[in-house]
Every structure is written in structure tokens, then in C-alpha cells.
């Protein structure tokens, strides 16, 4: 056990812990007014997020200990389970409908979102399949095509909820695994082109998605309706400046900025903590990106390598999507900010994925030390 803790990547762990604490503080600040508006006590969303974080601690510890090869064995059951869950959640009376979207199961007072579980399950599935197909990964029919059928089904089921943002995030994470698997460039480019065309069609095929695109291009054209979120996000970012108004002193969260504690919590961070607060946040994400890529490079096992890359780029993609939406660089997708935004299912599953990444980093550290021990020293090279 002592050896286990000694081999862990404590830089990565520190970044994850700081992100969880950062998120908890900002949910408290951003969610106070929303809690009162919804008829709860001022710390309602904070307390719920804190409960999920407590649940996440043993989940994180378990994920750092459980051998990652165990996921290989149970991948078929996990994929079957998530397919069943994604089908059931779209059935009227079974799934919970909120704001025209049917994405949740209600278990007591807890809402569970299967599409959040699908994010990590699909990364594990793609890593497993492409690891096994390494001998013929450059053949399209045998090496690349088979798992794409499952991805298309998952994508279609999530689109029925509807949730283009999450479906696209899963598509990109799985695409990152494919790119890192060693598939031929022509296959990757072709699939990427087809995916982009499909996403573009879906983004313009529904009125509410077209309104989001219109608001993205010119939010001030309809600042009271379709552009309302983005305009108030701009105001929050502009008012924050370098140092911000101060923690808890934000104005836009007082009913001006919708989804202040979830999708647009980054705007609240910018207003209250300023550019330096945002830069510190992105420094923590950058640490996860660098340590994750390092893990993927160093680890020897193909499944572990692809799993590390998949989890790393899954988290990074969500950060990119959320930051892009809040800043007006990308259309609003409804994707939350990992570790930071309010949401139990999202937080718990992100913590679980981060725990797997920490476990994989331990194996990368062992592989790195083994490589150093087997390489001849400078003195040995000189004498030989």
C-alpha cells in the first residue's frame, strides 16, 4: 500500500483536488440566488454539490486502486448497460423531462444522467477495442469500422433526448482514441469530414439549435431572448477585469445570467475573481492535460495508453466547449465545466475518470523508472 501511494502522480492529484475545492466554492457563490429563487435555502446547491463530492472521495480512491485491466473484462457489460439506460431514459414516464429535454432518471431526490456515464464507458470501450485491433489497425473494415457502429447508436440515442453537446463531446473523445490508436490518416480524415458534416446538419435541423447558432453569430441582435445568456456572459467577463469584483460580489448571478451555477459558472468566476482567477483555473486544467498526455506516452500497455489519452482529451474537450460557449467563441452546447459546474452525475463521473487517470499515471511512473534502470549510465557508455 505504501508503494502504491509513493508511485502516484501527486502533481496530478493536487490539480484534481484543487479543482474540486474551486468548484465547490464557486457553486456556493454562484448558486445562492438561484437557490433562493427556486424556493430553497441559500446554500441548497452548495450542500448537494458537497454531498456528491463526499461520494466522490471513495470513488476516486477506488479508481486509483482498481487495476485498469479489470475494465477490459467488464467492458461488454458496461456497454450493454449504458445502451439499455439510454433507451429507457427516452421512454415517457421513465425518464424525467426538464425544459423539453428528457435526459435523467429520478432515484428518490437524486437525478442520474446516463449520458454522463456514457462519456467514460465509450472511452473505455474504444480503448479496449482498438487496443485489441493493433495488429490490423490500419485496415478500415477489420480495424477501424466495427466499434463505430456502437458509437453511432449511442450518438443517436443521446440525440433523442435531445443533447447535441454531449453527443458531440463523446464523438470527439472517441475520435481522439482513434487518432492515438495508429489508424491511417486517410481513414481519420474521412471519418472526421463525415462527422463534421453530420454535426453541421443536426445543428441546423432544429429551430432551437438554429437560434443558438444565430445568437452565437450576433447575440446583441436579440439580446432579450436568444442572445440573453451570451450578452450577460460578456458583461460578467468585462466587469471582472484583472482581479474581479471579489468572491461573492458578482452582479450577473443576481438573476441576469441564466444557469450561473452550471453552464455559465465560468462567467461568474471571471466577474468575481477576474482574469487571474480564470488563468489559475486553466493552469489546473493544463496540468491535467500535460500529465495525462505524459501518462499516455509512457505507459506500455496499448489499452492503458489509449485509455489515458481518451480520458485526458475527454476532460479537455469539455473545458474547450464550455469556455468557448461562455466567451462566444463557440455556440452554446450546454456542456458543463468539469469539476466546477453544479451537477452530481457530472461531478461523480468526472472524479471517477480522473481517478482512473491517476491509476494509469502510476503505471506510467513505474514504466519510466524501469526504462531508466535498464538504460546504461553515461559512465557505462563511455567505458564500453
Coordinates of C-alpha atoms in Angstrom, one line a residue:
X1 CA 0.0 0.0 0.0
X2 CA 2.9 2.4 0.8
X3 CA 4.4 1.6 -2.5
X4 CA 1.1 2.3 -4.2
X5 CA 0.9 5.8 -2.7
X6 CA 4.6 6.6 -3.4
X7 CA 4.1 5.8 -7.1
X8 CA 1.1 8.0 -7.5
X9 CA 1.3 11.3 -9.5
X10 CA 0.8 13.8 -6.8
X11 CA 1.1 16.7 -9.1
X12 CA -2.0 15.4 -11.0
X13 CA -3.8 14.6 -7.8
X14 CA -3.2 18.1 -6.4
X15 CA -4.6 19.7 -9.6
X16 CA -7.7 17.5 -9.3
X17 CA -8.3 18.2 -5.6
X18 CA -7.8 22.0 -6.1
X19 CA -10.3 21.9 -9.0
X20 CA -12.9 20.1 -6.8
X21 CA -12.4 22.7 -4.0
X22 CA -12.5 25.6 -6.5
X23 CA -15.8 24.2 -7.9
X24 CA -17.4 23.8 -4.5
X25 CA -16.6 27.4 -3.6
X26 CA -17.9 28.8 -6.9
X27 CA -21.1 26.7 -6.7
X28 CA -21.7 28.3 -3.3
X29 CA -21.1 31.8 -4.7
X30 CA -22.9 31.4 -8.0
X31 CA -25.8 29.3 -6.7
X32 CA -27.0 31.3 -3.7
X33 CA -29.5 33.5 -5.5
X34 CA -30.7 30.6 -7.7
X35 CA -31.3 28.5 -4.6
X36 CA -33.5 31.2 -3.1
X37 CA -35.3 31.8 -6.4
X38 CA -36.1 28.1 -6.6
X39 CA -37.6 28.1 -3.1
X40 CA -34.7 26.5 -1.2
X41 CA -32.2 27.7 1.4
X42 CA -29.4 29.9 0.1
X43 CA -26.9 27.0 0.4
X44 CA -29.1 24.3 -1.2
X45 CA -27.0 23.7 -4.3
X46 CA -23.8 24.0 -2.4
X47 CA -24.9 21.3 0.1
X48 CA -26.0 19.0 -2.7
X49 CA -22.7 19.5 -4.5
X50 CA -20.8 18.9 -1.3
X51 CA -22.7 15.6 -0.8
X52 CA -21.7 14.5 -4.3
X53 CA -18.1 15.4 -3.5
X54 CA -18.2 13.3 -0.4
X55 CA -19.5 10.4 -2.5
X56 CA -16.7 11.1 -5.0
X57 CA -13.9 10.7 -2.4
X58 CA -14.3 6.9 -2.0
X59 CA -15.0 6.6 -5.8
X60 CA -11.7 8.4 -6.6
X61 CA -9.7 6.3 -4.1
X62 CA -11.2 3.1 -5.5
X63 CA -10.4 4.2 -9.1
X64 CA -6.8 4.8 -8.2
X65 CA -6.5 1.3 -6.7
X66 CA -8.6 -0.9 -9.0
X67 CA -6.4 -2.5 -11.8
X68 CA -7.3 -0.8 -15.0
X69 CA -7.2 -4.1 -16.9
X70 CA -10.4 -5.1 -14.9
X71 CA -12.3 -2.6 -17.1
X72 CA -11.2 -4.6 -20.1
X73 CA -13.0 -7.6 -18.8
X74 CA -16.3 -5.9 -18.0
X75 CA -16.5 -3.5 -21.0
X76 CA -19.2 -5.6 -22.8
X77 CA -21.4 -5.4 -19.8
X78 CA -20.8 -1.7 -19.3
X79 CA -21.7 -1.0 -23.0
X80 CA -24.8 -3.1 -22.8
X81 CA -25.9 -1.4 -19.6
X82 CA -25.4 2.1 -20.9
X83 CA -27.3 1.2 -24.1
X84 CA -30.3 0.0 -22.1
X85 CA -30.1 3.1 -19.9
X86 CA -30.1 5.4 -22.9
X87 CA -33.1 3.7 -24.4
X88 CA -35.1 3.7 -21.1
X89 CA -34.4 7.4 -20.3
X90 CA -36.2 8.4 -23.6
X91 CA -39.4 6.5 -22.7
X92 CA -42.2 8.8 -21.4
X93 CA -42.9 8.1 -17.8
X94 CA -39.5 6.5 -17.2
X95 CA -37.1 9.4 -18.0
X96 CA -37.5 12.8 -16.4
X97 CA -38.3 15.7 -18.7
X98 CA -36.9 19.1 -17.8
X99 CA -37.1 22.1 -20.1
X100 CA -38.0 20.0 -23.1
X101 CA -35.1 17.6 -22.6
X102 CA -35.6 14.0 -21.3
X103 CA -32.1 13.1 -20.0
X104 CA -32.5 11.9 -16.4
X105 CA -33.7 9.1 -14.2
X106 CA -35.0 10.1 -10.8
X107 CA -34.0 7.9 -7.9
X108 CA -35.5 9.4 -4.8
X109 CA -34.4 13.0 -4.8
X110 CA -31.4 12.2 -7.0
X111 CA -31.3 12.8 -10.7
X112 CA -29.0 10.5 -12.7
X113 CA -27.9 11.4 -16.2
X114 CA -27.0 8.2 -18.3
X115 CA -25.3 10.3 -21.0
X116 CA -22.7 11.4 -18.4
X117 CA -21.9 7.7 -17.7
X118 CA -21.8 7.1 -21.5
X119 CA -18.8 9.5 -21.7
X120 CA -16.4 7.3 -19.7
X121 CA -18.0 4.0 -20.9
X122 CA -17.4 4.8 -24.6
X123 CA -13.8 5.9 -23.9
X124 CA -13.2 2.6 -22.1
X125 CA -14.9 0.7 -25.0
X126 CA -12.9 2.4 -27.7
X127 CA -9.6 2.0 -25.9
X128 CA -10.3 -1.7 -25.4
X129 CA -11.4 -2.5 -29.0
X130 CA -8.6 -0.5 -30.7
X131 CA -6.0 -1.9 -28.3
X132 CA -7.0 -5.4 -29.4
X133 CA -7.0 -4.4 -33.1
X134 CA -3.4 -3.1 -33.1
X135 CA -2.1 -5.9 -35.4
X136 CA -4.5 -4.7 -38.2
X137 CA -5.5 -1.2 -37.0
X138 CA -4.6 0.3 -40.5
X139 CA -7.3 -1.9 -42.2
X140 CA -10.6 0.0 -42.3
X141 CA -13.1 -2.8 -42.3
X142 CA -11.4 -5.0 -39.7
X143 CA -9.5 -2.4 -37.7
X144 CA -11.4 0.8 -37.6
X145 CA -15.1 0.2 -38.6
X146 CA -16.6 -2.2 -36.0
X147 CA -16.7 0.0 -32.9
X148 CA -18.1 2.9 -34.9
X149 CA -21.4 1.1 -35.2
X150 CA -21.8 1.2 -31.4
X151 CA -20.8 4.9 -31.3
X152 CA -23.4 5.8 -33.9
X153 CA -26.1 4.0 -31.8
X154 CA -25.0 5.9 -28.6
X155 CA -24.9 9.1 -30.5
X156 CA -28.4 8.6 -31.9
X157 CA -29.8 7.7 -28.5
X158 CA -28.4 10.8 -26.9
X159 CA -29.7 12.9 -29.8
X160 CA -33.2 11.7 -29.0
X161 CA -33.0 13.3 -25.5
X162 CA -32.0 15.7 -27.3
X163 CA -28.4 16.6 -26.4
X164 CA -26.2 17.5 -29.3
X165 CA -23.4 18.9 -27.0
X166 CA -22.9 15.7 -25.0
X167 CA -23.2 13.6 -28.1
X168 CA -20.5 15.7 -29.9
X169 CA -18.3 15.5 -26.8
X170 CA -18.4 11.7 -26.8
X171 CA -17.8 11.7 -30.6
X172 CA -14.7 13.8 -30.1
X173 CA -13.3 11.8 -27.2
X174 CA -13.7 8.6 -29.1
X175 CA -12.1 10.3 -32.1
X176 CA -9.1 11.1 -30.0
X177 CA -8.7 7.5 -29.1
X178 CA -8.9 6.5 -32.8
X179 CA -6.3 9.1 -33.7
X180 CA -3.9 7.8 -31.0
X181 CA -4.5 4.2 -31.9
X182 CA -2.4 4.4 -35.0
X183 CA -5.1 4.3 -37.7
X184 CA -4.3 5.6 -41.1
X185 CA -4.5 9.3 -41.7
X186 CA -6.8 8.9 -44.7
X187 CA -9.3 7.0 -42.5
X188 CA -9.2 9.6 -39.7
X189 CA -9.7 12.5 -42.1
X190 CA -12.5 10.8 -44.0
X191 CA -14.4 9.9 -40.8
X192 CA -13.7 13.4 -39.4
X193 CA -15.2 15.0 -42.5
X194 CA -18.3 12.8 -42.3
X195 CA -18.7 13.6 -38.6
X196 CA -18.4 17.3 -39.2
X197 CA -21.0 17.2 -42.0
X198 CA -23.4 15.2 -39.8
X199 CA -23.0 17.6 -36.8
X200 CA -23.5 20.6 -39.1
X201 CA -26.7 19.1 -40.4
X202 CA -28.0 18.3 -36.9
X203 CA -27.1 21.8 -35.6
X204 CA -29.2 23.4 -38.3
X205 CA -32.0 20.9 -38.5
X206 CA -33.9 22.1 -35.4
X207 CA -35.2 25.6 -34.7
X208 CA -33.8 25.8 -31.1
X209 CA -30.3 24.8 -32.4
X210 CA -30.5 27.4 -35.2
X211 CA -31.4 30.0 -32.6
X212 CA -28.3 29.1 -30.7
X213 CA -26.2 29.5 -33.8
X214 CA -27.8 32.8 -34.6
X215 CA -27.1 34.0 -31.0
X216 CA -23.5 32.8 -31.4
X217 CA -23.0 34.9 -34.5
X218 CA -24.7 38.1 -33.2
X219 CA -26.0 37.8 -29.6
X220 CA -26.8 41.6 -29.5
X221 CA -29.3 41.2 -32.4
X222 CA -31.8 39.6 -29.9
X223 CA -30.2 40.5 -26.5
X224 CA -33.5 39.9 -24.6
X225 CA -34.1 36.4 -25.9
X226 CA -31.8 34.1 -27.9
X227 CA -28.7 36.2 -27.1
X228 CA -29.6 36.9 -23.5
X229 CA -27.2 34.4 -21.9
X230 CA -24.2 35.3 -24.1
X231 CA -24.7 39.1 -23.7
X232 CA -24.8 38.8 -19.9
X233 CA -21.8 36.5 -20.0
X234 CA -19.9 39.2 -21.9
X235 CA -20.9 41.8 -19.3
X236 CA -19.7 39.5 -16.5
X237 CA -16.4 38.9 -18.2
X238 CA -16.0 42.6 -19.0
X239 CA -16.8 43.7 -15.4
X240 CA -14.3 41.3 -13.9
X241 CA -11.2 42.9 -15.2
X242 CA -7.9 41.6 -13.9
X243 CA -8.8 41.0 -10.2
X244 CA -12.6 40.8 -10.3
X245 CA -15.2 42.3 -8.0
X246 CA -14.3 39.9 -5.2
X247 CA -15.6 36.5 -4.3
X248 CA -19.4 36.5 -3.8
X249 CA -19.7 40.1 -5.1
X250 CA -20.8 39.3 -8.6
X251 CA -23.8 41.1 -10.1
X252 CA -24.8 39.0 -13.1
X253 CA -25.7 36.0 -11.0
X254 CA -28.4 38.0 -9.3
X255 CA -30.9 36.9 -11.9
X256 CA -29.3 38.4 -15.0
X257 CA -27.3 35.4 -16.1
X258 CA -29.2 32.2 -16.5
X259 CA -27.5 28.9 -15.5
X260 CA -25.0 30.9 -13.4
X261 CA -24.1 27.8 -11.3
X262 CA -24.0 25.3 -14.1
X263 CA -23.2 26.1 -17.8
X264 CA -22.1 29.7 -17.2
X265 CA -20.2 29.4 -13.9
X266 CA -17.0 30.4 -15.8
X267 CA -18.6 33.8 -16.4
X268 CA -19.2 34.2 -12.7
X269 CA -15.6 33.2 -11.9
X270 CA -14.4 35.8 -14.4
X271 CA -16.6 38.6 -12.9
X272 CA -15.7 37.8 -9.2
X273 CA -12.1 36.6 -9.5
X274 CA -11.0 38.3 -12.7
X275 CA -8.6 37.2 -15.3
X276 CA -6.1 35.9 -12.7
X277 CA -8.8 33.6 -11.2
X278 CA -9.6 32.3 -14.7
X279 CA -5.9 31.8 -15.5
X280 CA -5.4 29.8 -12.3
X281 CA -8.3 27.6 -13.2
X282 CA -6.9 26.9 -16.7
X283 CA -3.5 26.3 -15.2
X284 CA -5.0 23.4 -13.2
X285 CA -6.7 22.0 -16.4
X286 CA -3.4 22.4 -18.2
X287 CA -1.7 20.3 -15.6
X288 CA -4.2 17.5 -16.1
X289 CA -3.7 17.8 -19.9
X290 CA 0.1 17.6 -19.6
X291 CA 0.2 14.8 -17.0
X292 CA -2.4 12.9 -19.0
X293 CA -0.5 13.1 -22.2
X294 CA 2.7 12.1 -20.4
X295 CA 0.9 9.1 -19.0
X296 CA -0.3 8.1 -22.4
X297 CA 3.2 8.4 -23.9
X298 CA 5.0 6.5 -21.1
X299 CA 2.6 3.6 -20.4
X300 CA 3.4 0.5 -22.3
X301 CA 0.1 -1.4 -22.4
X302 CA -2.0 -0.4 -25.5
X303 CA -5.3 -0.4 -23.6
X304 CA -3.8 1.7 -20.8
X305 CA -2.2 4.1 -23.3
X306 CA -5.4 4.7 -25.3
X307 CA -7.5 4.9 -22.1
X308 CA -5.2 7.6 -20.7
X309 CA -5.4 9.6 -23.9
X310 CA -9.1 9.2 -24.1
X311 CA -9.8 10.4 -20.6
X312 CA -7.4 13.3 -20.9
X313 CA -8.9 14.6 -24.1
X314 CA -12.4 14.0 -22.9
X315 CA -11.9 16.3 -20.0
X316 CA -10.0 18.8 -22.1
X317 CA -12.7 18.8 -24.8
X318 CA -15.4 19.6 -22.2
X319 CA -13.3 22.5 -21.0
X320 CA -12.9 23.8 -24.5
X321 CA -16.6 23.6 -25.3
X322 CA -17.7 25.3 -22.1
X323 CA -15.1 28.1 -22.3
X324 CA -15.8 28.6 -26.0
X325 CA -19.6 28.9 -25.3
X326 CA -19.1 31.3 -22.3
X327 CA -16.7 33.5 -24.3
X328 CA -18.8 33.5 -27.5
X329 CA -16.0 31.6 -29.4
X330 CA -18.3 28.6 -29.9
X331 CA -22.1 28.0 -30.0
X332 CA -23.7 27.3 -26.6
X333 CA -23.8 23.5 -26.2
X334 CA -25.0 23.0 -22.6
X335 CA -21.7 21.2 -21.7
X336 CA -20.7 21.9 -18.1
X337 CA -17.2 22.8 -16.8
X338 CA -15.5 19.7 -15.4
X339 CA -15.2 19.6 -11.6
X340 CA -16.6 23.2 -11.4
X341 CA -20.2 23.3 -12.6
X342 CA -23.1 22.2 -10.4
X343 CA -24.2 18.7 -11.3
X344 CA -24.0 15.4 -9.3
X345 CA -23.7 12.9 -12.1
X346 CA -21.2 15.0 -14.0
X347 CA -19.0 15.6 -10.9
X348 CA -19.0 12.0 -9.8
X349 CA -18.2 10.6 -13.2
X350 CA -15.5 13.1 -13.8
X351 CA -13.9 12.3 -10.5
X352 CA -14.1 8.6 -11.4
X353 CA -12.5 9.2 -14.7
X354 CA -9.8 11.3 -13.1
X355 CA -9.2 8.5 -10.6
X356 CA -8.6 6.1 -13.5
X357 CA -6.1 8.6 -15.0
X358 CA -4.2 8.8 -11.7
X359 CA -4.1 5.0 -11.6
X360 CA -2.7 4.9 -15.1
X361 CA -0.2 7.6 -14.2
X362 CA 1.2 5.3 -11.5
X363 CA 1.9 2.6 -14.2
X364 CA 3.5 5.3 -16.3
X365 CA 5.8 6.3 -13.5
X366 CA 6.7 2.6 -13.0
X367 CA 7.4 2.2 -16.7
X368 CA 9.5 5.4 -16.7
X369 CA 11.6 4.2 -13.7
X370 CA 12.1 0.8 -15.3
X371 CA 13.3 2.3 -18.5
X372 CA 15.8 4.5 -16.6
X373 CA 17.1 1.4 -14.7
X374 CA 17.6 -0.6 -17.9
X375 CA 19.4 2.1 -19.8
X376 CA 23.2 2.2 -19.4
X377 CA 24.6 5.2 -17.5
X378 CA 26.9 7.8 -19.1
X379 CA 29.9 6.1 -17.4
X380 CA 28.9 2.7 -18.7
X381 CA 28.5 4.0 -22.2
X382 CA 32.0 5.7 -22.0
X383 CA 33.7 2.6 -20.8
X384 CA 32.0 0.3 -23.3

